[in-house]
Structure formats: C-alpha cells, structure tokens
CSV table of C-alpha atoms in Angstrom, one decimal:
chain,number,residue,atom,x,y,z
M,1,MET,CA,0.0,0.0,0.0
M,2,LYS,CA,1.5,3.3,-1.1
M,3,ILE,CA,0.7,6.1,1.4
M,4,ASN,CA,2.4,9.4,1.2
M,5,LEU,CA,3.9,11.2,4.2
M,6,ASP,CA,2.0,14.4,3.7
M,7,LYS,CA,-0.7,16.6,5.1
M,8,ASN,CA,-3.4,14.1,4.0
M,9,LEU,CA,-1.9,11.5,6.2
M,10,GLU,CA,-1.7,13.9,9.1
M,11,ASP,CA,-5.3,14.9,8.7
M,12,SER,CA,-6.5,11.3,8.5
M,13,ILE,CA,-4.7,10.4,11.8
M,14,ILE,CA,-6.1,13.5,13.5
M,15,ASN,CA,-9.6,12.6,12.3
M,16,PHE,CA,-9.2,9.1,13.6
M,17,LEU,CA,-8.1,10.4,17.0
M,18,ASN,CA,-11.1,12.7,17.2
M,19,SER,CA,-13.4,9.8,16.3
M,20,LEU,CA,-12.2,7.9,19.4
M,21,GLU,CA,-13.1,10.7,21.8
M,22,LYS,CA,-16.0,9.7,24.0
M,23,ASN,CA,-16.0,12.7,26.4
M,24,ASN,CA,-13.7,15.6,27.0
M,25,PHE,CA,-10.2,14.2,27.2
M,26,GLU,CA,-11.5,10.6,27.4
M,27,TYR,CA,-10.9,8.2,24.5
M,28,PHE,CA,-11.8,4.7,23.4
M,29,PRO,CA,-8.9,2.4,22.4
M,30,VAL,CA,-10.6,1.4,19.1
M,31,LEU,CA,-13.8,2.3,17.3
M,32,ASN,CA,-15.5,-1.1,17.0
M,33,GLY,CA,-14.1,-4.0,19.0
M,34,VAL,CA,-13.9,-2.3,22.4
M,35,THR,CA,-14.5,-4.4,25.5
M,36,LYS,CA,-16.2,-3.3,28.7
M,37,SER,CA,-12.9,-2.7,30.3
M,38,GLY,CA,-11.8,-0.7,27.2
M,39,ILE,CA,-14.8,1.5,27.7
M,40,ASP,CA,-14.1,2.0,31.4
M,41,LEU,CA,-10.4,2.8,31.4
M,42,ASN,CA,-9.5,6.5,30.9
M,43,LEU,CA,-6.1,7.7,32.2
M,44,GLY,CA,-3.8,5.7,29.9
M,45,PHE,CA,-5.8,6.3,26.8
M,46,SER,CA,-6.0,10.0,27.5
M,47,CYS,CA,-2.2,10.2,27.8
M,48,TYR,CA,-2.0,8.3,24.5
M,49,ALA,CA,-4.3,10.7,22.7
M,50,LEU,CA,-2.5,13.8,24.1
M,51,LYS,CA,0.9,12.5,23.1
M,52,SER,CA,-0.4,11.6,19.6
M,53,LYS,CA,-1.7,15.1,19.1
M,54,TYR,CA,1.5,16.6,20.5
M,55,ILE,CA,3.5,14.7,17.8
M,56,LEU,CA,1.1,15.9,15.1
M,57,ASN,CA,1.2,19.5,16.3
M,58,SER,CA,-2.6,19.5,16.6
M,59,LEU,CA,-3.1,20.4,20.3
M,60,ASP,CA,-5.5,23.2,21.0
M,61,ASP,CA,-3.7,25.6,23.4
M,62,LYS,CA,-7.1,26.8,24.7
M,63,ASN,CA,-8.0,23.2,25.9
M,64,LEU,CA,-4.5,22.1,26.8
M,65,SER,CA,-4.6,23.4,30.4
M,66,ASP,CA,-8.0,21.8,30.9
M,67,TRP,CA,-6.6,18.5,29.6
M,68,VAL,CA,-3.7,18.6,32.0
M,69,LYS,CA,-6.1,19.4,34.8
M,70,TYR,CA,-8.0,16.3,33.8
M,71,LEU,CA,-4.9,14.1,34.0
M,72,ASN,CA,-3.9,15.7,37.3
M,73,ASN,CA,-7.2,14.7,38.8
M,74,TYR,CA,-5.9,11.1,38.8
M,75,GLN,CA,-3.1,12.0,41.1
M,76,THR,CA,-3.7,10.9,44.6
M,77,LYS,CA,-2.2,12.4,47.8
M,78,GLU,CA,-2.8,9.1,49.6
M,79,SER,CA,-2.5,5.8,47.9
M,80,ASP,CA,-1.6,2.2,48.5
M,81,PHE,CA,0.9,2.7,45.6
M,82,GLY,CA,2.8,5.6,47.0
M,83,GLU,CA,1.9,9.2,47.7
M,84,GLY,CA,1.3,11.2,44.6
M,85,SER,CA,0.8,8.2,42.3
M,86,PHE,CA,-1.6,8.5,39.4
M,87,VAL,CA,-4.3,5.9,39.8
M,88,ASP,CA,-7.2,5.1,37.5
M,89,LYS,CA,-9.5,3.3,40.0
M,90,LYS,CA,-11.4,1.7,37.1
M,91,TYR,CA,-8.1,0.2,35.9
M,92,LEU,CA,-7.7,-1.4,39.4
M,93,ASN,CA,-11.2,-2.8,39.3
M,94,CYS,CA,-10.8,-4.2,35.8
M,95,PHE,CA,-7.4,-5.7,36.6
M,96,ASN,CA,-8.6,-7.4,39.7
M,97,ASN,CA,-11.8,-8.7,38.1
M,98,GLU,CA,-10.1,-10.1,35.0
M,99,ASN,CA,-7.1,-11.6,36.8
M,100,ARG,CA,-8.5,-13.0,40.1
M,101,ILE,CA,-8.5,-16.6,39.1
M,102,LYS,CA,-5.2,-16.5,37.3
M,103,PHE,CA,-3.3,-15.0,40.3
M,104,PHE,CA,-5.1,-17.4,42.7
M,105,LEU,CA,-3.7,-20.3,40.7
M,106,LYS,CA,-0.3,-18.8,40.5
M,107,GLN,CA,-0.2,-18.1,44.3
M,108,SER,CA,-1.3,-21.7,44.9
M,109,LEU,CA,1.5,-23.1,42.6
M,110,ASN,CA,4.0,-20.9,44.4
M,111,ASN,CA,2.8,-22.2,47.8
M,112,LEU,CA,3.2,-25.8,46.6
M,113,LYS,CA,6.7,-24.9,45.3
M,114,LEU,CA,5.5,-25.8,41.8
M,115,GLY,CA,6.2,-22.4,40.4
M,116,ASN,CA,7.9,-19.1,41.0
M,117,TYR,CA,5.4,-16.7,39.5
M,118,GLU,CA,5.4,-12.9,40.1
M,119,LEU,CA,2.6,-12.0,42.4
M,120,LYS,CA,-0.3,-9.7,41.7
M,121,LYS,CA,0.8,-7.1,44.2
M,122,ASN,CA,4.2,-6.7,42.5
M,123,ILE,CA,2.7,-6.6,39.0
M,124,LEU,CA,0.1,-4.0,40.1
M,125,GLU,CA,2.8,-1.8,41.7
M,126,LYS,CA,4.8,-1.9,38.5
M,127,SER,CA,1.7,-1.0,36.4
M,128,ILE,CA,0.8,1.9,38.6
M,129,ARG,CA,4.4,3.1,38.6
M,130,ALA,CA,4.3,2.9,34.8
M,131,GLU,CA,1.0,4.8,34.6
M,132,THR,CA,2.4,7.4,37.0
M,133,LYS,CA,5.5,7.7,34.9
M,134,GLN,CA,3.5,8.0,31.7
M,135,ALA,CA,1.2,10.7,33.2
M,136,ILE,CA,4.1,12.7,34.5
M,137,SER,CA,6.1,12.5,31.3
M,138,THR,CA,3.0,13.4,29.3
M,139,ILE,CA,2.3,16.4,31.4
M,140,HIS,CA,5.9,17.6,31.4
M,141,GLN,CA,6.1,17.0,27.6
M,142,VAL,CA,3.6,19.8,27.1
M,143,ASN,CA,5.4,22.1,29.6
M,144,TYR,CA,3.1,21.7,32.5
M,145,LYS,CA,3.6,20.1,36.0
M,146,ASN,CA,1.8,17.5,38.0
M,147,GLN,CA,-0.1,19.0,40.9
M,148,PHE,CA,1.5,17.1,43.8
M,149,GLU,CA,5.1,16.0,44.2
M,150,TYR,CA,5.6,12.3,43.5
M,151,LEU,CA,8.5,11.1,45.7
M,152,ASP,CA,7.9,7.4,46.1
M,153,PHE,CA,11.2,6.4,44.4
M,154,PRO,CA,14.9,6.0,45.4
M,155,LYS,CA,16.7,9.3,45.5
M,156,ASN,CA,20.1,8.8,47.3
M,157,GLU,CA,23.1,6.8,46.3
M,158,TYR,CA,22.4,3.8,48.5
M,159,ASP,CA,18.7,3.5,47.5
M,160,ILE,CA,19.3,4.0,43.8
M,161,SER,CA,22.1,1.4,43.7
M,162,LYS,CA,20.0,-1.1,45.8
M,163,PHE,CA,17.0,-0.6,43.6
M,164,ILE,CA,18.8,-1.0,40.2
M,165,SER,CA,21.0,-3.9,41.3
M,166,ALA,CA,17.9,-5.8,42.5
M,167,LEU,CA,16.4,-5.7,39.0
M,168,ASN,CA,16.7,-8.7,36.8
M,169,TRP,CA,19.1,-7.4,34.1
M,170,ASN,CA,18.9,-10.8,32.3
M,171,LYS,CA,15.6,-9.2,31.1
M,172,PRO,CA,16.5,-5.7,30.2
M,173,TRP,CA,13.1,-4.7,28.8
M,174,ASP,CA,11.5,-4.8,32.2
M,175,SER,CA,14.6,-3.6,34.1
M,176,GLY,CA,15.2,-0.8,31.6
M,177,ALA,CA,11.6,0.4,32.1
M,178,GLN,CA,12.2,0.6,35.9
M,179,PHE,CA,15.4,2.5,35.3
M,180,SER,CA,13.7,4.9,32.9
M,181,ALA,CA,11.0,5.6,35.4
M,182,LEU,CA,13.5,6.6,38.0
M,183,CYS,CA,15.1,9.0,35.6
M,184,VAL,CA,11.8,10.6,34.7
M,185,PHE,CA,10.9,11.0,38.4
M,186,SER,CA,14.3,12.3,39.3
M,187,ARG,CA,14.3,14.9,36.5
M,188,THR,CA,10.7,16.1,37.0
M,189,GLN,CA,10.1,15.8,40.8
M,190,LEU,CA,13.3,16.6,42.6
M,191,LYS,CA,14.8,20.0,43.4
M,192,HIS,CA,17.9,20.9,41.4
M,193,GLU,CA,20.5,19.9,44.0
M,194,GLU,CA,18.7,16.6,44.7
M,195,TYR,CA,18.4,15.9,41.0
M,196,GLU,CA,22.1,16.4,40.4
M,197,VAL,CA,22.9,13.9,43.1
M,198,ALA,CA,20.4,11.4,41.7
M,199,LYS,CA,21.6,11.9,38.1
M,200,GLU,CA,25.1,11.0,39.0
M,201,HIS,CA,24.1,7.8,40.8
M,202,LEU,CA,21.7,6.8,38.2
M,203,PHE,CA,24.4,7.1,35.5
M,204,ASN,CA,26.9,5.2,37.6
M,205,SER,CA,24.5,2.5,38.4
M,206,ILE,CA,23.5,1.8,34.8
M,207,THR,CA,27.1,1.9,33.7
M,208,LYS,CA,27.6,-1.4,35.6
M,209,TYR,CA,25.3,-3.1,33.1
M,210,VAL,CA,26.9,-1.9,29.8
M,211,ASP,CA,28.0,-4.7,27.5
M,212,ASN,CA,31.1,-3.2,26.0
M,213,GLU,CA,30.9,-5.6,23.0
M,214,SER,CA,27.3,-4.8,21.8
M,215,GLY,CA,26.8,-1.4,23.6
M,216,ALA,CA,23.5,-2.8,25.0
M,217,TYR,CA,22.6,-2.9,28.7
M,218,PHE,CA,22.1,-6.4,30.3
M,219,GLN,CA,23.7,-8.9,32.5
M,220,GLY,CA,24.8,-12.5,31.7
M,221,ASN,CA,24.3,-14.0,28.3
M,222,GLN,CA,23.0,-11.6,25.6
M,223,PRO,CA,19.2,-11.9,25.5
M,224,SER,CA,17.1,-12.2,22.3
M,225,ASN,CA,17.3,-9.4,19.8
M,226,GLN,CA,13.8,-8.2,20.7
M,227,GLU,CA,14.7,-8.1,24.4
M,228,VAL,CA,18.0,-6.3,23.8
M,229,ILE,CA,16.5,-3.6,21.5
M,230,ASN,CA,13.5,-3.0,23.7
M,231,GLY,CA,15.7,-2.8,26.8
M,232,LEU,CA,18.0,-0.4,25.0
M,233,MET,CA,15.1,1.8,24.1
M,234,LYS,CA,14.0,2.0,27.8
M,235,VAL,CA,17.5,2.7,29.1
M,236,ILE,CA,18.2,5.4,26.4
M,237,THR,CA,14.9,7.1,27.2
M,238,GLY,CA,16.0,7.3,30.8
M,239,LEU,CA,19.4,8.6,29.9
M,240,ASP,CA,17.8,11.2,27.7
M,241,TRP,CA,15.6,12.5,30.6
M,242,ILE,CA,18.7,13.0,32.8
M,243,ASP,CA,20.8,14.5,29.9
M,244,CYS,CA,23.3,11.7,29.9
M,245,ASN,CA,24.8,10.0,26.8
M,246,MET,CA,24.5,6.4,25.9
M,247,HIS,CA,27.9,4.7,26.4
M,248,HIS,CA,28.6,3.2,22.9
M,249,PRO,CA,26.4,4.8,20.1
M,250,LYS,CA,28.4,3.3,17.3
M,251,LYS,CA,28.2,-0.2,18.7
M,252,ILE,CA,24.5,0.3,19.3
M,253,ILE,CA,24.1,1.3,15.7
M,254,ASP,CA,26.0,-1.8,14.5
M,255,LEU,CA,23.8,-4.0,16.8
M,256,ALA,CA,20.5,-2.4,15.6
M,257,LEU,CA,21.4,-2.6,11.9
M,258,SER,CA,22.2,-6.3,12.3
M,259,ILE,CA,18.6,-7.1,13.5
M,260,ASN,CA,15.8,-8.3,11.3
M,261,PRO,CA,13.0,-5.8,11.9
M,262,GLN,CA,9.8,-7.2,13.5
M,263,SER,CA,6.3,-6.1,12.7
M,264,GLU,CA,4.8,-5.5,16.1
M,265,GLY,CA,4.2,-1.8,17.1
M,266,CYS,CA,6.6,-1.7,20.0
M,267,ASP,CA,9.3,-3.5,18.2
M,268,ILE,CA,9.2,-1.1,15.3
M,269,VAL,CA,9.2,2.1,17.3
M,270,ASP,CA,11.9,0.8,19.7
M,271,LEU,CA,14.2,0.0,16.8
M,272,VAL,CA,13.6,3.3,15.2
M,273,TYR,CA,14.1,5.1,18.5
M,274,VAL,CA,17.4,3.4,19.3
M,275,LEU,CA,18.8,4.2,15.9
M,276,TYR,CA,17.4,7.7,15.9
M,277,MET,CA,18.9,8.6,19.3
M,278,ALA,CA,22.3,6.9,18.4
M,279,SER,CA,22.4,8.8,15.1
M,280,LYS,CA,22.0,12.0,17.0
M,281,LYS,CA,25.4,11.3,18.6
M,282,THR,CA,27.3,10.3,15.5
M,283,ASP,CA,27.1,10.3,11.7
M,284,TYR,CA,28.3,6.7,11.8
M,285,LYS,CA,26.6,4.6,9.1
M,286,LYS,CA,24.0,7.3,8.5
M,287,LYS,CA,23.3,6.0,4.9
M,288,GLU,CA,22.6,2.5,6.2
M,289,ILE,CA,20.2,3.9,8.8
M,290,VAL,CA,18.4,5.9,6.2
M,291,LEU,CA,18.0,2.8,4.0
M,292,LEU,CA,16.7,0.8,6.9
M,293,PHE,CA,14.2,3.5,7.8
M,294,GLU,CA,12.9,3.2,4.2
M,295,ASP,CA,12.2,-0.5,4.8
M,296,LEU,CA,10.7,0.3,8.2
M,297,THR,CA,8.4,2.9,6.7
M,298,ASN,CA,7.1,0.2,4.4
M,299,ILE,CA,6.5,-2.1,7.3
M,300,ILE,CA,4.8,0.7,9.2
M,301,PHE,CA,2.4,1.3,6.4
M,302,GLN,CA,1.5,-2.4,6.3
M,303,HIS,CA,-0.3,-1.5,9.6
M,304,PHE,CA,-2.3,1.3,8.0
M,305,ILE,CA,-6.0,0.7,8.0
M,306,LEU,CA,-7.1,2.7,5.0
M,307,GLU,CA,-10.8,2.9,5.9
M,308,GLN,CA,-9.9,4.5,9.3
M,309,GLY,CA,-6.9,6.5,8.3
M,310,ALA,CA,-4.7,5.3,11.1
M,311,PHE,CA,-2.6,2.3,12.3
M,312,SER,CA,-3.1,-1.0,14.1
M,313,TYR,CA,-0.6,-2.2,16.7
M,314,PHE,CA,-0.3,-5.7,15.2
M,315,LEU,CA,-0.6,-6.6,11.5
M,316,ASN,CA,-4.3,-6.9,10.8
M,317,LYS,CA,-5.1,-6.8,14.5
M,318,SER,CA,-5.6,-4.1,17.1
M,319,GLN,CA,-3.7,-3.9,20.4
M,320,THR,CA,-5.7,-6.1,22.8
M,321,HIS,CA,-4.4,-5.4,26.3
M,322,TYR,CA,-3.4,-2.5,28.5
M,323,TYR,CA,-1.2,-3.5,31.5
M,324,GLY,CA,-2.9,-6.9,31.9
M,325,VAL,CA,-6.4,-5.7,31.1
M,326,LYS,CA,-8.2,-6.8,27.9
M,327,VAL,CA,-9.4,-3.6,26.2
M,328,THR,CA,-10.2,-4.7,22.7
M,329,LYS,CA,-11.3,-7.9,20.9
M,330,GLY,CA,-8.4,-7.7,18.5
M,331,PHE,CA,-10.3,-6.9,15.3
M,332,ASN,CA,-8.6,-5.9,12.1
M,333,GLU,CA,-8.9,-2.2,12.9
M,334,ALA,CA,-6.8,0.8,13.8
M,335,ASP,CA,-6.2,1.4,17.5
M,336,LEU,CA,-5.0,4.3,19.6
M,337,HIS,CA,-1.8,2.6,20.9
M,338,GLY,CA,-0.6,1.5,17.5
M,339,THR,CA,-1.4,4.9,16.0
M,340,LEU,CA,0.6,6.6,18.7
M,341,LEU,CA,3.6,4.4,18.4
M,342,LEU,CA,3.8,4.3,14.6
M,343,THR,CA,3.1,8.0,14.2
M,344,TRP,CA,6.0,8.6,16.7
M,345,ALA,CA,8.2,6.2,14.6
M,346,LEU,CA,7.4,8.2,11.5
M,347,SER,CA,8.1,11.5,13.2
M,348,MET,CA,11.7,10.3,13.9
M,349,ILE,CA,12.1,8.9,10.4
M,350,LEU,CA,11.0,12.3,9.0
M,351,ASN,CA,13.5,14.0,11.2
M,352,ILE,CA,16.4,11.8,10.1
M,353,ASN,CA,15.4,12.2,6.5
M,354,GLU,CA,15.1,16.0,6.9
M,355,ASN,CA,11.6,15.7,5.3
M,356,GLU,CA,10.0,19.2,5.4
M,357,ASN,CA,6.6,18.1,4.2
M,358,LEU,CA,5.4,17.7,7.8
M,359,SER,CA,6.5,19.4,11.0
M,360,TRP,CA,5.9,16.7,13.5
M,361,ASN,CA,7.3,16.8,17.0
M,362,ILE,CA,9.5,14.1,18.5
M,363,LEU,CA,8.1,12.5,21.6
M,364,LYS,CA,10.1,12.3,24.8
M,365,PRO,CA,8.6,9.1,26.4
C-alpha cells in the first residue's frame, strides 16, 4: 500500500483520534471491538491521545490546560501505591476482576513450590508506577507540571544502587523500564541539588550493566534481539531524561542494523528510536540507517487501515491489552496505541530524512 507522508496522512490520523473521543479528554482504544474494560479505562488512553496530538502539532492551546487538569485529577495524595501516584480506579477494578482466578492459581502453585510466579501485588505496583511515569512525562512533555510531588522512588546513592541492582538485568526490557521511570521521576520531581545527586548515581548504576561488545545494557548472556533492543530503548529514554549520553552509540548502531525488523508496534518504534537517538550522537553509518528507515516505513504502512486512516498495533489486528487488562477484541482495525507508536516512529524517520513536508514533534517518552 502506497501512502504518502503528507498533510493528507496527518489529517486522517487527527480525524481518527477525534473519532475515538467519548467525552472531553477521554478516549476509546478502538472504534469497533472495544471491551467493557476498554470503555471503562481512561487515564492511559487520555495520555496516548494527548501524546499523539503533540506529535502531530494538533493540540489546541485553549484546551491544553484543561486537559492537563483532567490528567492531574488522577493523582492521589494518599494511595496504596505511594503518595502522589496516578491511579485510575477503574483500571484497578478491571485488573482485579479479570485476573482474580489467574493469580489465585499462581499463588497456589507458588505455595506448593511448583512455580515461581510474580505475584499480583508486584505486577500492580509496576503497572501503577508505569502509569504514573506515563502521566508525569506526558504532562511535562507539554510544559506543565503534575499538581502534587511524587516522591515514592529511590533518591540517594544507596537506595538507587540497591533498587537498580535488585532488578533482573537478564531481562533488560523490564529492568530498563524501571530505570527509565527513576530517571523521569528524578528529573521532574526533585529539586535541582537533589536531581544532580540522583543523576550521578543513576548514571553510575546503569554503567555497571553496559555490555562493551554490543553497547547494550544487560547482565549475563545476551538476550534475544527483541529483548535487547526493547531494553536499550528503555535505558536510552532514561538517559535522555537526565541528559546523559549512551555509552557506545556506534556499537549500538551496529547492533541495531544487524537485527531483522519485527512487525509489532513496540518492536518497530523501539528499533527506530534506538537508531534515531544513536544517530544524534554520531554520523556513523548514516546512509545505512536511512536505508533501513525506508524499509521500516514500508513495514509501518502495512499496519495502516485505509478505511480508518490510522494504524493498528499488530498486523491486521488491534492492540488487545493495557497493562494486563483486555481492552479490545483484536479486530482488524486501527487502534489508539498502535497509532501513537507508529506515528511517533514516522516522526523520527521524517526528522532523520530531513523531510520538510510535515512538521511533527519528537516525543520524549
């Protein structure tokens, strides 16, 4: 399918986003195959929509402050997940209802020493931290601030080192996400002197997990290509938030160029992001990157649903879950998450190619 990167594409994506709006600042994840949980959830999808419109330069300044106020309404002074966390109570209800039996069985297997499954409490804590990070980064992306300080994270040398060293760096995708969240929180929530201290210790801590051969961040044997690239993306986003450089941009470029691109939304945008950020540090293999981006653009447009004018997360299938909650039925239709990710990927490709047809912003996730 030949789709041009032009104003018509931009308009079609904006129209799709507008078609998903159910109330002011509240969005459905898809138009057709939405589940009851997909109807109920609000915070995450509102962040997705705001970030998408930020990329497309289509935010209405008159409504932006009200949108930020809407997001800030989810921040709680008192919470089981830490003071100042952003909590969508409907998400908690949906997660508990959908996963009750699954986690009961996992707990039972753990008790019988027949498994070593991560418990619901830990998964929920990670999910709420991720939602909090997403809300805070979204709000700061558009030059606003969250209404209460969020300080439920490690800040000093000992606590930062302890937290990061306790992560499983054999799985850098998850560990990298936790590192990235600490970086966002440190940059946006701490006073300058505290931030400078945290920044130094965050950088020193992540340096321990650099693989000097590949440039990636992990421990032990090198994980799968998908795990390595997605972990790299998370770590680099964190380093970007605290204004620190990745350790080996040329080696990262070599690694990323050696990988066969996957077709899932996250995999595409993570590969584009890693190469985009590394290429900002060096002109090394710039031509090869541009050529790969041409191939990736073709893959991205395989996700384009012409009738809806936007993108699906999977090929011929919408994103189905949001942090463990089933939000769509997986129909062959465009979805909010896929549209955000692949529009973001295209914005980086446009920037590298110095394409002046569209003036899209680059997201800072």
